C-alpha cells in the first residue's frame, strides 16, 4: 500500500511506470480532437440536455396535477 | 563522468525547476506540507540512491513530455471553432430530495433511470424514487462518513462503504419492512477508507478505490480479491470504468495529483497523467471512451485524450477559486458538469472550453453529481444534506450564439 512504502520504493515504482509510458503509441492531437468533435456532433441530436425534452415526454414534469403511469 | 555531461544534466534539472510543474520540487513540498503524520516528519536526505533515482525519473519525465509535445499540433478549441455555439442555456431543478441528516457524500443512479442511491456523513444510505421523491429503502451503516455508494446494474442491490475501510453489498428487498442490514455482505477490505466503488458490467464484481493508495477488483459472491492496482503514491479518491464498448479499463485519480488508466485484467497502469496542481477528486470517461475528464482541488477541470496521450483542455476561470469535487458529461459529451466547493455547478462547453452556465441552489459544497442513465437529467448531492435533480428548462431548437447565467 502506498502509505506503507518508503520514498525509494515509491520512486522505483514511478520509474518503472515511466519507462513503460515513454514508448506508448500516440496519435497527433489534430486527428484525435477531430474524431472527438465528430463523435460529439453525431451524438448531439440525441443529447436530451442539449435539445431539451418536450413536456409530455419529460418524467419530471408536471409536478402537480398529473399522474405518472409506469 | 566528464564535465560537459554533468553540466548538461544540471541544465536539464534547472530547466525542469523553472518550466515544468517541477515534479521533484512538488514531491518535496508535498512531503513537507502533507497532513499525513508519518510523511510530515520525513525530510529529503542527501541520500545518493534517492538523488540518482530522482534524476533518472526527471529525465524520463522530460522525455515523456517531449514525446507528447511532438504530437501537440493544435488545441481542441481551435479544432472546434467551426462548431455552433450552444446558445441560451437554462436548467431547472425539478426535484429536491430531502431526508439525509448530514452531508451527502455520494450518489448513483439505478439503470431504471428513476431510482437513486445516496450516502451521507451520518452513516445513512437511502434509496429514492427520483420521480416521486419517495424514500424506498434506508440503511444505517455501522460507520459515519459513507463516502462511496453504487447501484448494482440489476437494480437489486447497492454497495457502500467509507471509514469502515470496507465495501459492503446490501441486496434490496421488495419487502419494505425487511431489515436490509441483516443481509449485508462484506466484499472489499482495504487498510484505509473506501473512497469510491463501482460495479462492473454485472452484479458479480466490484471495483474499489481507497485511502490506502490502491484500487482493487473483488468478486462479490466470495469476497475474493481478483486483482489489485498499485501505482498511486497517495490516497486514491475516485475511479470510473470505461464505457463497456471500449474494453476493460478504468481510470483513477488521487491525492498524488495523478490520473492513472489501468488494464483491469493485468493490473498494469497503461497511461498516467500528472498536470493537475492538487488532489484529483473526480474522474469521468468521455462517452466515446477515448478521453476522460477530471475535477481537482486546484479549481480546474481538465480533459485528457487517451489516444493523443495528453491533456487537451483546461476548464477554468480566474473567478473560480474553489475545488471541483465532482464531474460528469452529458450524453454526447458536449457538456461537462462540474460540482464545486463554492456551492455552484459550472456547466462547460467541452469542445470550445468555455463556461455555458452556472447553476445555483445548493447551500453548501456540491460533493457529488451524476447524469441519469438516459441523459434526461442529472442529480447533484451536497453538504447541505439535499440532492437536486435538474433538467433542461424547456424544449428548444438549436439556438446558437448567446450564453447566459441561469439557476
Tab-separated table of C-alpha atoms in Angstrom, chain B residues 52-387:
chain	number	residue	atom	x	y	z
B	52	UNK	CA	20.013	9.197	-8.553
B	53	UNK	CA	16.555	7.711	-8.794
B	54	UNK	CA	15.002	11.170	-8.804
B	55	UNK	CA	17.377	12.372	-11.518
B	56	UNK	CA	16.570	9.365	-13.652
B	57	UNK	CA	12.863	9.863	-13.036
B	58	UNK	CA	13.091	13.534	-14.012
B	59	UNK	CA	14.985	12.730	-17.188
B	60	UNK	CA	12.334	10.215	-18.187
B	61	UNK	CA	9.556	12.679	-17.368
B	62	UNK	CA	11.197	15.253	-19.643
B	63	UNK	CA	11.476	12.647	-22.393
B	64	UNK	CA	7.806	11.693	-21.937
B	65	UNK	CA	6.741	15.334	-22.161
B	66	UNK	CA	8.855	15.794	-25.294
B	67	UNK	CA	7.258	12.780	-26.954
B	68	UNK	CA	3.798	14.066	-26.043
B	69	UNK	CA	4.627	17.614	-27.150
B	70	UNK	CA	5.671	16.442	-30.613
B	71	UNK	CA	2.075	15.478	-31.338
B	72	UNK	CA	0.538	18.563	-29.750
B	73	UNK	CA	-0.009	20.267	-33.082
B	74	UNK	CA	-3.291	22.021	-32.332
B	75	UNK	CA	-5.659	22.896	-29.466
B	76	UNK	CA	-9.064	21.236	-29.128
B	77	UNK	CA	-10.892	24.562	-29.039
B	78	UNK	CA	-9.199	25.577	-32.300
B	79	UNK	CA	-10.449	22.419	-33.997
B	80	UNK	CA	-13.901	23.197	-32.565
B	81	UNK	CA	-14.069	26.783	-33.821
B	82	UNK	CA	-16.460	25.906	-36.596
B	83	UNK	CA	-18.901	24.148	-34.269
B	84	UNK	CA	-22.078	26.081	-33.431
B	85	UNK	CA	-22.203	27.706	-30.008
B	86	UNK	CA	-24.671	26.318	-27.510
B	87	UNK	CA	-26.841	29.390	-27.130
B	88	UNK	CA	-29.127	30.224	-24.260
B	89	UNK	CA	-28.722	27.623	-21.549
B	90	UNK	CA	-31.264	27.252	-18.782
B	91	UNK	CA	-31.615	24.327	-16.413
B	92	UNK	CA	-34.285	23.892	-13.791
B	93	UNK	CA	-34.341	21.976	-10.535
B	94	UNK	CA	-37.204	19.512	-10.847
B	95	UNK	CA	-36.857	17.565	-7.595
B	96	UNK	CA	-35.196	18.213	-4.259
B	97	UNK	CA	-34.588	15.067	-2.223
B	98	UNK	CA	-34.612	15.833	1.499
B	99	UNK	CA	-34.089	13.296	4.243
B	100	UNK	CA	-30.422	12.955	4.985
B	101	UNK	CA	-29.427	14.238	8.405
B	102	UNK	CA	-25.978	15.329	7.354
B	103	UNK	CA	-23.708	15.980	4.366
B	104	UNK	CA	-24.497	13.964	1.244
B	105	UNK	CA	-21.192	12.474	0.105
B	106	UNK	CA	-22.025	10.251	-2.851
B	107	UNK	CA	-24.862	9.199	-5.136
B	108	UNK	CA	-25.521	6.859	-8.032
B	109	UNK	CA	-28.416	6.214	-10.420
B	110	UNK	CA	-30.127	2.907	-10.993
B	111	UNK	CA	-30.271	1.701	-14.594
B	112	UNK	CA	-34.059	2.113	-14.452
B	113	UNK	CA	-33.392	5.883	-14.713
B	114	UNK	CA	-35.579	6.740	-11.761
B	115	UNK	CA	-34.016	5.322	-8.626
B	116	UNK	CA	-31.106	6.921	-6.862
B	117	UNK	CA	-28.930	5.699	-4.003
B	118	UNK	CA	-27.190	8.272	-1.839
B	119	UNK	CA	-24.908	8.078	1.174
B	120	UNK	CA	-24.152	10.560	3.900
B	121	UNK	CA	-21.818	11.557	6.705
B	122	UNK	CA	-24.440	10.469	9.213
B	123	UNK	CA	-23.959	6.844	8.184
B	124	UNK	CA	-27.240	6.509	6.294
B	125	UNK	CA	-27.662	5.116	2.817
B	126	UNK	CA	-31.017	5.957	1.205
B	127	UNK	CA	-32.632	4.672	-1.980
B	128	UNK	CA	-35.004	7.234	-3.529
B	129	UNK	CA	-37.540	7.261	-6.331
B	130	UNK	CA	-36.497	10.459	-8.121
B	131	UNK	CA	-39.856	10.855	-9.882
B	132	UNK	CA	-41.941	10.865	-6.687
B	133	UNK	CA	-39.158	11.804	-4.193
B	134	UNK	CA	-40.251	8.882	-2.003
B	135	UNK	CA	-37.648	7.065	0.047
B	136	UNK	CA	-37.821	3.397	-0.805
B	137	UNK	CA	-35.110	1.973	1.431
B	138	UNK	CA	-32.839	3.229	4.175
B	139	UNK	CA	-29.871	1.509	5.768
B	140	UNK	CA	-27.784	2.683	8.671
B	141	UNK	CA	-24.142	1.781	8.298
B	142	UNK	CA	-22.031	0.972	11.363
B	143	UNK	CA	-19.705	3.874	10.484
B	144	UNK	CA	-20.039	7.553	9.709
B	145	UNK	CA	-18.722	9.187	6.518
B	146	UNK	CA	-20.097	6.755	3.969
B	147	UNK	CA	-18.038	8.185	1.145
B	148	UNK	CA	-18.954	5.771	-1.581
B	149	UNK	CA	-22.108	4.150	-2.859
B	150	UNK	CA	-23.112	2.463	-6.067
B	151	UNK	CA	-26.186	0.844	-7.582
B	152	UNK	CA	-25.876	-2.676	-8.982
B	153	UNK	CA	-26.614	-2.998	-12.725
B	154	UNK	CA	-29.575	-5.265	-11.994
B	155	UNK	CA	-31.081	-2.694	-9.629
B	156	UNK	CA	-31.332	-5.382	-6.974
B	157	UNK	CA	-28.516	-4.304	-4.690
B	158	UNK	CA	-26.442	-1.351	-3.579
B	159	UNK	CA	-22.819	-1.197	-2.432
B	160	UNK	CA	-21.416	1.311	0.024
B	161	UNK	CA	-18.522	1.990	2.353
B	162	UNK	CA	-16.326	4.659	3.871
B	163	UNK	CA	-14.487	4.988	7.156
B	164	UNK	CA	-15.085	1.322	7.905
B	165	UNK	CA	-12.431	0.544	5.223
B	166	UNK	CA	-14.848	-1.904	3.639
B	167	UNK	CA	-17.242	-2.077	0.755
B	168	UNK	CA	-20.461	-3.898	1.657
B	169	UNK	CA	-23.270	-5.033	-0.633
B	170	UNK	CA	-26.911	-4.851	0.511
B	171	UNK	CA	-29.475	-6.778	-1.552
B	172	UNK	CA	-32.592	-4.619	-1.885
B	173	UNK	CA	-35.705	-6.334	-0.761
B	174	UNK	CA	-39.166	-5.748	-2.201
B	175	UNK	CA	-40.471	-6.091	1.347
B	176	UNK	CA	-40.123	-2.608	2.813
B	177	UNK	CA	-40.259	-3.937	6.343
B	178	UNK	CA	-37.341	-6.241	5.940
B	179	UNK	CA	-34.177	-5.242	7.735
B	180	UNK	CA	-31.650	-4.696	4.960
B	181	UNK	CA	-28.718	-4.681	7.343
B	182	UNK	CA	-29.319	-8.340	8.146
B	183	UNK	CA	-28.472	-9.439	4.610
B	184	UNK	CA	-25.363	-7.283	4.321
B	185	UNK	CA	-22.353	-8.864	2.661
B	186	UNK	CA	-18.841	-7.521	3.254
B	187	UNK	CA	-16.965	-7.694	-0.009
B	188	UNK	CA	-13.904	-5.458	-0.053
B	189	UNK	CA	-11.338	-4.943	2.690
B	190	UNK	CA	-8.829	-2.127	2.477
B	191	UNK	CA	-6.362	-0.848	5.051
B	192	UNK	CA	-7.751	2.665	4.879
B	193	UNK	CA	-11.003	4.449	3.995
B	194	UNK	CA	-13.048	3.480	0.956
B	195	UNK	CA	-13.243	6.498	-1.359
B	196	UNK	CA	-15.175	5.096	-4.325
B	197	UNK	CA	-16.803	1.921	-5.557
B	198	UNK	CA	-18.448	0.780	-8.754
B	199	UNK	CA	-19.977	-2.452	-10.006
B	200	UNK	CA	-18.513	-3.641	-13.294
B	201	UNK	CA	-20.858	-4.814	-16.050
B	202	UNK	CA	-22.603	-7.246	-13.718
B	203	UNK	CA	-23.609	-7.601	-10.082
B	204	UNK	CA	-20.762	-10.072	-9.650
B	205	UNK	CA	-17.726	-7.796	-9.465
B	206	UNK	CA	-16.946	-4.553	-7.688
B	207	UNK	CA	-14.101	-2.137	-8.273
B	208	UNK	CA	-12.963	-0.080	-5.280
B	209	UNK	CA	-10.503	2.715	-4.561
B	210	UNK	CA	-9.102	3.559	-1.165
B	211	UNK	CA	-7.169	5.953	1.013
B	212	UNK	CA	-4.557	3.203	1.238
B	213	UNK	CA	-3.369	4.188	-2.259
B	214	UNK	CA	-4.683	1.181	-4.149
B	215	UNK	CA	-7.639	0.141	-6.260
B	216	UNK	CA	-8.963	-3.387	-6.227
B	217	UNK	CA	-11.345	-5.667	-8.091
B	218	UNK	CA	-13.423	-8.061	-5.993
B	219	UNK	CA	-15.747	-10.996	-6.546
B	220	UNK	CA	-18.990	-10.130	-4.775
B	221	UNK	CA	-20.119	-13.662	-4.020
B	222	UNK	CA	-16.920	-14.911	-2.394
B	223	UNK	CA	-15.368	-11.604	-1.328
B	224	UNK	CA	-12.179	-12.713	-3.043
B	225	UNK	CA	-9.652	-10.177	-4.291
B	226	UNK	CA	-9.376	-10.707	-8.057
B	227	UNK	CA	-6.853	-8.003	-8.941
B	228	UNK	CA	-5.160	-5.132	-7.194
B	229	UNK	CA	-3.819	-1.967	-8.762
B	230	UNK	CA	-0.699	-0.331	-7.360
B	231	UNK	CA	0.801	2.841	-8.722
B	232	UNK	CA	-0.613	5.809	-6.885
B	233	UNK	CA	1.761	7.386	-4.379
B	234	UNK	CA	-1.044	8.602	-2.105
B	235	UNK	CA	-4.779	8.202	-1.393
B	236	UNK	CA	-6.890	7.274	-4.413
B	237	UNK	CA	-10.030	9.423	-4.338
B	238	UNK	CA	-12.076	8.415	-7.364
B	239	UNK	CA	-12.471	5.963	-10.201
B	240	UNK	CA	-14.567	5.446	-13.317
B	241	UNK	CA	-14.993	2.418	-15.563
B	242	UNK	CA	-14.631	2.775	-19.321
B	243	UNK	CA	-17.888	2.579	-21.294
B	244	UNK	CA	-18.424	-1.136	-21.913
B	245	UNK	CA	-17.846	-0.936	-25.663
B	246	UNK	CA	-14.272	0.222	-25.256
B	247	UNK	CA	-12.921	-2.630	-23.212
B	248	UNK	CA	-11.632	-3.493	-19.795
B	249	UNK	CA	-10.029	-0.350	-18.489
B	250	UNK	CA	-10.735	2.161	-15.776
B	251	UNK	CA	-9.296	5.486	-14.687
B	252	UNK	CA	-8.462	6.558	-11.130
B	253	UNK	CA	-7.446	9.883	-9.603
B	254	UNK	CA	-5.649	10.591	-6.369
B	255	UNK	CA	-4.013	12.891	-3.875
B	256	UNK	CA	-0.732	12.434	-5.765
B	257	UNK	CA	-2.308	14.656	-8.489
B	258	UNK	CA	-2.124	11.751	-10.919
B	259	UNK	CA	-4.828	10.233	-13.054
B	260	UNK	CA	-3.980	6.647	-13.988
B	261	UNK	CA	-5.581	4.465	-16.644
B	262	UNK	CA	-5.487	0.743	-15.766
B	263	UNK	CA	-5.912	-2.559	-17.568
B	264	UNK	CA	-8.373	-4.484	-15.405
B	265	UNK	CA	-7.146	-7.913	-16.440
B	266	UNK	CA	-3.404	-7.449	-15.986
B	267	UNK	CA	-3.465	-4.894	-13.190
B	268	UNK	CA	-0.993	-2.735	-15.119
B	269	UNK	CA	-1.144	1.028	-15.358
B	270	UNK	CA	-1.334	1.783	-19.076
B	271	UNK	CA	-1.185	5.581	-19.032
B	272	UNK	CA	-0.605	8.213	-16.390
B	273	UNK	CA	-1.283	11.951	-16.407
B	274	UNK	CA	0.115	14.464	-13.961
B	275	UNK	CA	-0.896	18.010	-14.893
B	276	UNK	CA	-3.206	18.928	-12.032
B	277	UNK	CA	-1.772	21.030	-9.250
B	278	UNK	CA	-3.684	19.415	-6.432
B	279	UNK	CA	-5.764	16.364	-5.431
B	280	UNK	CA	-7.956	14.908	-8.157
B	281	UNK	CA	-11.408	14.469	-6.610
B	282	UNK	CA	-13.322	13.076	-9.546
B	283	UNK	CA	-12.684	11.373	-12.891
B	284	UNK	CA	-15.197	10.503	-15.591
B	285	UNK	CA	-14.792	8.912	-19.013
B	286	UNK	CA	-15.931	10.768	-22.095
B	287	UNK	CA	-18.928	8.868	-23.548
B	288	UNK	CA	-16.903	7.650	-26.551
B	289	UNK	CA	-14.300	6.127	-24.242
B	290	UNK	CA	-11.399	7.932	-25.943
B	291	UNK	CA	-10.926	10.593	-23.292
B	292	UNK	CA	-11.712	11.391	-19.678
B	293	UNK	CA	-12.301	14.488	-17.557
B	294	UNK	CA	-11.054	15.215	-14.061
B	295	UNK	CA	-12.029	17.678	-11.331
B	296	UNK	CA	-9.469	18.841	-8.809
B	297	UNK	CA	-8.845	20.923	-5.703
B	298	UNK	CA	-6.809	23.217	-7.968
B	299	UNK	CA	-10.184	24.676	-9.115
B	300	UNK	CA	-9.865	23.317	-12.645
B	301	UNK	CA	-11.417	20.519	-14.629
B	302	UNK	CA	-9.307	19.035	-17.407
B	303	UNK	CA	-9.847	16.820	-20.411
B	304	UNK	CA	-7.279	14.122	-21.220
B	305	UNK	CA	-7.240	12.491	-24.650
B	306	UNK	CA	-6.216	8.836	-24.370
B	307	UNK	CA	-5.103	8.365	-27.988
B	308	UNK	CA	-3.023	11.539	-28.029
B	309	UNK	CA	-1.844	10.628	-24.521
B	310	UNK	CA	-2.075	14.192	-23.172
B	311	UNK	CA	-4.213	16.848	-21.587
B	312	UNK	CA	-6.131	18.650	-24.347
B	313	UNK	CA	-8.291	21.140	-22.464
B	314	UNK	CA	-8.459	23.013	-19.162
B	315	UNK	CA	-11.811	24.294	-17.910
B	316	UNK	CA	-11.078	27.149	-15.566
B	317	UNK	CA	-11.723	30.814	-14.860
B	318	UNK	CA	-9.904	33.290	-12.659
B	319	UNK	CA	-13.124	33.779	-10.733
B	320	UNK	CA	-13.345	30.080	-9.877
B	321	UNK	CA	-11.047	29.522	-6.918
B	322	UNK	CA	-12.696	26.636	-5.100
B	323	UNK	CA	-12.009	23.000	-5.852
B	324	UNK	CA	-14.129	20.899	-8.164
B	325	UNK	CA	-15.414	17.874	-6.287
B	326	UNK	CA	-17.310	16.008	-8.963
B	327	UNK	CA	-17.646	15.929	-12.767
B	328	UNK	CA	-19.839	14.242	-15.360
B	329	UNK	CA	-20.562	14.586	-19.082
B	330	UNK	CA	-23.872	14.891	-20.876
B	331	UNK	CA	-24.762	12.019	-23.248
B	332	UNK	CA	-22.990	13.443	-26.288
B	333	UNK	CA	-20.022	14.655	-24.279
B	334	UNK	CA	-20.638	18.222	-25.378
B	335	UNK	CA	-21.381	19.408	-21.836
B	336	UNK	CA	-19.246	18.878	-18.747
B	337	UNK	CA	-20.932	19.452	-15.398
B	338	UNK	CA	-18.636	20.305	-12.507
B	339	UNK	CA	-19.764	20.485	-8.895
B	340	UNK	CA	-17.621	22.863	-6.856
B	341	UNK	CA	-16.851	23.641	-3.215
B	342	UNK	CA	-18.231	27.176	-3.676
B	343	UNK	CA	-21.735	25.609	-3.757
B	344	UNK	CA	-22.191	26.035	-7.531
B	345	UNK	CA	-22.262	23.779	-10.563
B	346	UNK	CA	-20.455	25.116	-13.606
B	347	UNK	CA	-21.512	23.815	-16.999
B	348	UNK	CA	-18.708	23.789	-19.590
B	349	UNK	CA	-18.759	23.513	-23.363
B	350	UNK	CA	-16.278	20.655	-23.667
B	351	UNK	CA	-15.220	21.421	-27.252
B	352	UNK	CA	-14.906	25.197	-27.031
B	353	UNK	CA	-13.543	25.301	-23.494
B	354	UNK	CA	-15.963	27.997	-22.360
B	355	UNK	CA	-18.422	28.078	-19.477
B	356	UNK	CA	-22.006	27.873	-20.664
B	357	UNK	CA	-23.866	28.267	-17.400
B	358	UNK	CA	-23.611	28.485	-13.591
B	359	UNK	CA	-26.231	26.634	-11.585
B	360	UNK	CA	-27.079	27.871	-8.102
B	361	UNK	CA	-29.326	26.361	-5.475
B	362	UNK	CA	-27.241	24.290	-3.134
B	363	UNK	CA	-26.465	25.899	0.213
B	364	UNK	CA	-23.176	24.181	0.779
B	365	UNK	CA	-20.466	22.339	-1.161
B	366	UNK	CA	-21.565	20.187	-4.057
B	367	UNK	CA	-19.966	16.838	-3.293
B	368	UNK	CA	-21.275	14.524	-5.987
B	369	UNK	CA	-23.084	14.650	-9.303
B	370	UNK	CA	-24.102	12.176	-11.987
B	371	UNK	CA	-26.021	12.145	-15.209
B	372	UNK	CA	-29.105	9.906	-15.315
B	373	UNK	CA	-28.650	6.756	-17.469
B	374	UNK	CA	-30.858	8.097	-20.284
B	375	UNK	CA	-29.329	11.561	-20.149
B	376	UNK	CA	-32.564	13.423	-19.450
B	377	UNK	CA	-31.423	14.861	-16.146
B	378	UNK	CA	-28.578	14.989	-13.696
B	379	UNK	CA	-28.568	14.732	-9.930
B	380	UNK	CA	-26.264	16.598	-7.560
B	381	UNK	CA	-25.677	15.922	-3.883
B	382	UNK	CA	-24.396	18.460	-1.398
B	383	UNK	CA	-23.139	19.110	2.104
B	384	UNK	CA	-26.462	20.971	2.564
B	385	UNK	CA	-28.000	17.495	3.168
B	386	UNK	CA	-30.042	17.512	-0.051
B	387	UNK	CA	-29.934	16.139	-3.574
